[in-house]
């Protein structure tokens, strides 16, 4: 059976909640089924996720703006049109840059485990070190 996801959905944007820092809004696209979930996440400038891991990995498709994705190996700048793959079990975070918002589509495989917030100090260091 094929599932078609219409662009016009009766979905409300909801605040990112306690696993994010800054102003974040989310919209569900595909509720978790068969271990896969999909949603849009909008980060205001400076906003980012807490550290977290996805059991099966995650694909991020950047739709608008510019952001950062970081793990223990460093930080990479991502912009509209870029696609980032984070393998399962890798501790990471993602969010906007300081100057620009970022809207990404996130396709997440299996469960997610949330860890601590990325403190301002770590975020600012990441912004400074992110490859351009
Ligand atoms: Mn993630």
PDB file of C-alpha atoms and ligand atoms in Angstrom:
ATOM      1  CA  UNK A   1       0.000   0.000   0.000  1.00  0.00           C
ATOM      2  CA  UNK A   2       1.382   3.387  -0.991  1.00  0.00           C
ATOM      3  CA  UNK A   3       1.043   6.299   1.404  1.00  0.00           C
ATOM      4  CA  UNK A   4       0.708   9.707  -0.219  1.00  0.00           C
ATOM      5  CA  UNK A   5       1.493  12.708   1.932  1.00  0.00           C
ATOM      6  CA  UNK A   6      -0.323  15.797   0.688  1.00  0.00           C
ATOM      7  CA  UNK A   7       1.287  19.183   0.940  1.00  0.00           C
ATOM      8  CA  UNK A   8      -1.836  20.584   2.549  1.00  0.00           C
ATOM      9  CA  UNK A   9      -2.287  18.782   5.849  1.00  0.00           C
ATOM     10  CA  UNK A  10      -4.422  19.459   8.885  1.00  0.00           C
ATOM     11  CA  UNK A  11      -1.270  19.726  10.947  1.00  0.00           C
ATOM     12  CA  UNK A  12      -0.403  22.463  13.404  1.00  0.00           C
ATOM     13  CA  UNK A  13       3.117  23.638  14.104  1.00  0.00           C
ATOM     14  CA  UNK A  14       4.114  22.840  17.666  1.00  0.00           C
ATOM     15  CA  UNK A  15       6.944  24.250  19.776  1.00  0.00           C
ATOM     16  CA  UNK A  16      10.128  22.200  19.804  1.00  0.00           C
ATOM     17  CA  UNK A  17       9.829  21.659  23.532  1.00  0.00           C
ATOM     18  CA  UNK A  18      12.389  20.796  26.160  1.00  0.00           C
ATOM     19  CA  UNK A  19      14.859  18.956  23.920  1.00  0.00           C
ATOM     20  CA  UNK A  20      15.723  22.161  22.041  1.00  0.00           C
ATOM     21  CA  UNK A  21      17.422  25.459  22.869  1.00  0.00           C
ATOM     22  CA  UNK A  22      15.938  28.652  21.412  1.00  0.00           C
ATOM     23  CA  UNK A  23      12.861  29.089  19.247  1.00  0.00           C
ATOM     24  CA  UNK A  24      12.041  25.874  17.380  1.00  0.00           C
ATOM     25  CA  UNK A  25       8.808  24.813  15.665  1.00  0.00           C
ATOM     26  CA  UNK A  26       8.000  21.341  14.396  1.00  0.00           C
ATOM     27  CA  UNK A  27       5.422  19.833  12.084  1.00  0.00           C
ATOM     28  CA  UNK A  28       4.858  16.129  11.716  1.00  0.00           C
ATOM     29  CA  UNK A  29       4.710  14.839   8.133  1.00  0.00           C
ATOM     30  CA  UNK A  30       4.706  11.078   8.573  1.00  0.00           C
ATOM     31  CA  UNK A  31       3.978   9.716  12.033  1.00  0.00           C
ATOM     32  CA  UNK A  32       6.305   6.948  13.133  1.00  0.00           C
ATOM     33  CA  UNK A  33       5.450   3.774  11.247  1.00  0.00           C
ATOM     34  CA  UNK A  34       7.644   0.799  10.418  1.00  0.00           C
ATOM     35  CA  UNK A  35      10.421   2.489  12.391  1.00  0.00           C
ATOM     36  CA  UNK A  36      10.464   5.619  10.215  1.00  0.00           C
ATOM     37  CA  UNK A  37       9.215   9.096  11.031  1.00  0.00           C
ATOM     38  CA  UNK A  38       9.401  12.337   9.073  1.00  0.00           C
ATOM     39  CA  UNK A  39       8.866  15.928  10.045  1.00  0.00           C
ATOM     40  CA  UNK A  40       9.773  19.551   9.369  1.00  0.00           C
ATOM     41  CA  UNK A  41      11.744  21.486  11.940  1.00  0.00           C
ATOM     42  CA  UNK A  42      12.246  25.240  11.856  1.00  0.00           C
ATOM     43  CA  UNK A  43      15.083  26.755  13.897  1.00  0.00           C
ATOM     44  CA  UNK A  44      15.264  30.508  14.518  1.00  0.00           C
ATOM     45  CA  UNK A  45      18.816  31.944  14.408  1.00  0.00           C
ATOM     46  CA  UNK A  46      20.816  30.500  17.310  1.00  0.00           C
ATOM     47  CA  UNK A  47      18.329  27.690  17.988  1.00  0.00           C
ATOM     48  CA  UNK A  48      19.496  24.063  18.059  1.00  0.00           C
ATOM     49  CA  UNK A  49      18.674  20.590  19.300  1.00  0.00           C
ATOM     50  CA  UNK A  50      20.082  19.061  22.445  1.00  0.00           C
ATOM     51  CA  UNK A  51      22.667  16.344  21.904  1.00  0.00           C
ATOM     52  CA  UNK A  52      20.916  13.135  20.842  1.00  0.00           C
ATOM     53  CA  UNK A  53      21.266   9.821  19.040  1.00  0.00           C
ATOM     54  CA  UNK A  54      18.975   8.089  16.538  1.00  0.00           C
ATOM     55  CA  UNK A  55      18.986   4.318  16.814  1.00  0.00           C
ATOM     56  CA  UNK A  56      18.817   3.836  13.054  1.00  0.00           C
ATOM     57  CA  UNK A  57      20.266   7.132  11.851  1.00  0.00           C
ATOM     58  CA  UNK A  58      18.738  10.277  10.404  1.00  0.00           C
ATOM     59  CA  UNK A  59      18.600  12.086   7.058  1.00  0.00           C
ATOM     60  CA  UNK A  60      18.327  15.871   7.166  1.00  0.00           C
ATOM     61  CA  UNK A  61      17.275  17.718   4.001  1.00  0.00           C
ATOM     62  CA  UNK A  62      17.869  21.448   4.336  1.00  0.00           C
ATOM     63  CA  UNK A  63      14.961  23.306   2.744  1.00  0.00           C
ATOM     64  CA  UNK A  64      15.809  26.906   3.638  1.00  0.00           C
ATOM     65  CA  UNK A  65      18.408  28.963   5.426  1.00  0.00           C
ATOM     66  CA  UNK A  66      21.695  27.805   6.859  1.00  0.00           C
ATOM     67  CA  UNK A  67      22.638  25.672   9.813  1.00  0.00           C
ATOM     68  CA  UNK A  68      25.112  23.399  11.498  1.00  0.00           C
ATOM     69  CA  UNK A  69      25.325  19.713  12.304  1.00  0.00           C
ATOM     70  CA  UNK A  70      27.891  18.586  14.824  1.00  0.00           C
ATOM     71  CA  UNK A  71      29.199  15.390  16.372  1.00  0.00           C
ATOM     72  CA  UNK A  72      32.306  14.344  18.296  1.00  0.00           C
ATOM     73  CA  UNK A  73      34.353  14.725  15.092  1.00  0.00           C
ATOM     74  CA  UNK A  74      33.456  18.369  14.521  1.00  0.00           C
ATOM     75  CA  UNK A  75      30.909  20.679  12.963  1.00  0.00           C
ATOM     76  CA  UNK A  76      29.734  21.057   9.379  1.00  0.00           C
ATOM     77  CA  UNK A  77      27.832  23.981   7.922  1.00  0.00           C
ATOM     78  CA  UNK A  78      24.758  22.989   5.910  1.00  0.00           C
ATOM     79  CA  UNK A  79      22.567  25.137   3.667  1.00  0.00           C
ATOM     80  CA  UNK A  80      19.432  24.852   1.541  1.00  0.00           C
ATOM     81  CA  UNK A  81      19.715  21.883  -0.825  1.00  0.00           C
ATOM     82  CA  UNK A  82      22.248  20.002   1.298  1.00  0.00           C
ATOM     83  CA  UNK A  83      21.486  16.553   2.663  1.00  0.00           C
ATOM     84  CA  UNK A  84      23.200  15.267   5.816  1.00  0.00           C
ATOM     85  CA  UNK A  85      23.261  11.634   6.951  1.00  0.00           C
ATOM     86  CA  UNK A  86      23.976  10.833  10.588  1.00  0.00           C
ATOM     87  CA  UNK A  87      24.488   7.085  11.170  1.00  0.00           C
ATOM     88  CA  UNK A  88      22.693   5.261  13.942  1.00  0.00           C
ATOM     89  CA  UNK A  89      24.109   5.632  17.432  1.00  0.00           C
ATOM     90  CA  UNK A  90      26.166   8.755  16.656  1.00  0.00           C
ATOM     91  CA  UNK A  91      25.778  11.497  19.264  1.00  0.00           C
ATOM     92  CA  UNK A  92      25.069  14.749  17.448  1.00  0.00           C
ATOM     93  CA  UNK A  93      23.097  17.987  17.354  1.00  0.00           C
ATOM     94  CA  UNK A  94      21.767  20.269  14.609  1.00  0.00           C
ATOM     95  CA  UNK A  95      20.462  23.785  14.408  1.00  0.00           C
ATOM     96  CA  UNK A  96      20.604  27.206  12.829  1.00  0.00           C
ATOM     97  CA  UNK A  97      23.592  29.503  12.549  1.00  0.00           C
ATOM     98  CA  UNK A  98      23.673  32.634  14.643  1.00  0.00           C
ATOM     99  CA  UNK A  99      22.660  34.881  11.764  1.00  0.00           C
ATOM    100  CA  UNK A 100      20.210  32.751   9.779  1.00  0.00           C
ATOM    101  CA  UNK A 101      17.248  30.498  10.363  1.00  0.00           C
ATOM    102  CA  UNK A 102      17.146  26.909   9.094  1.00  0.00           C
ATOM    103  CA  UNK A 103      14.235  24.792   7.963  1.00  0.00           C
ATOM    104  CA  UNK A 104      14.993  21.117   7.466  1.00  0.00           C
ATOM    105  CA  UNK A 105      13.041  17.995   6.766  1.00  0.00           C
ATOM    106  CA  UNK A 106      14.123  15.199   9.090  1.00  0.00           C
ATOM    107  CA  UNK A 107      13.687  11.510   8.289  1.00  0.00           C
ATOM    108  CA  UNK A 108      14.498   9.510  11.399  1.00  0.00           C
ATOM    109  CA  UNK A 109      14.987   5.753  11.589  1.00  0.00           C
ATOM    110  CA  UNK A 110      13.970   3.886  14.735  1.00  0.00           C
ATOM    111  CA  UNK A 111      14.002   5.615  18.108  1.00  0.00           C
ATOM    112  CA  UNK A 112      15.758   8.689  19.437  1.00  0.00           C
ATOM    113  CA  UNK A 113      17.522   9.184  22.763  1.00  0.00           C
ATOM    114  CA  UNK A 114      17.944  12.736  24.027  1.00  0.00           C
ATOM    115  CA  UNK A 115      20.955  13.885  26.012  1.00  0.00           C
ATOM    116  CA  UNK A 116      22.069  17.192  27.524  1.00  0.00           C
ATOM    117  CA  UNK A 117      21.687  20.634  25.949  1.00  0.00           C
ATOM    118  CA  UNK A 118      24.461  22.094  23.814  1.00  0.00           C
ATOM    119  CA  UNK A 119      25.477  25.003  26.051  1.00  0.00           C
ATOM    120  CA  UNK A 120      26.047  28.473  24.593  1.00  0.00           C
ATOM    121  CA  UNK A 121      29.802  28.049  25.019  1.00  0.00           C
ATOM    122  CA  UNK A 122      29.826  24.852  22.957  1.00  0.00           C
ATOM    123  CA  UNK A 123      27.485  26.327  20.363  1.00  0.00           C
ATOM    124  CA  UNK A 124      29.591  29.449  19.899  1.00  0.00           C
ATOM    125  CA  UNK A 125      32.733  27.339  19.586  1.00  0.00           C
ATOM    126  CA  UNK A 126      30.939  25.215  16.988  1.00  0.00           C
ATOM    127  CA  UNK A 127      29.844  28.273  15.025  1.00  0.00           C
ATOM    128  CA  UNK A 128      33.434  29.499  15.041  1.00  0.00           C
ATOM    129  CA  UNK A 129      34.873  26.150  13.918  1.00  0.00           C
ATOM    130  CA  UNK A 130      32.230  25.059  11.413  1.00  0.00           C
ATOM    131  CA  UNK A 131      33.778  24.598   7.972  1.00  0.00           C
ATOM    132  CA  UNK A 132      32.488  27.146   5.460  1.00  0.00           C
TER     133      UNK A 132
HETATM  134 MN1  LIG B   1      19.271  14.302  14.793  1.00  0.00          MN
END
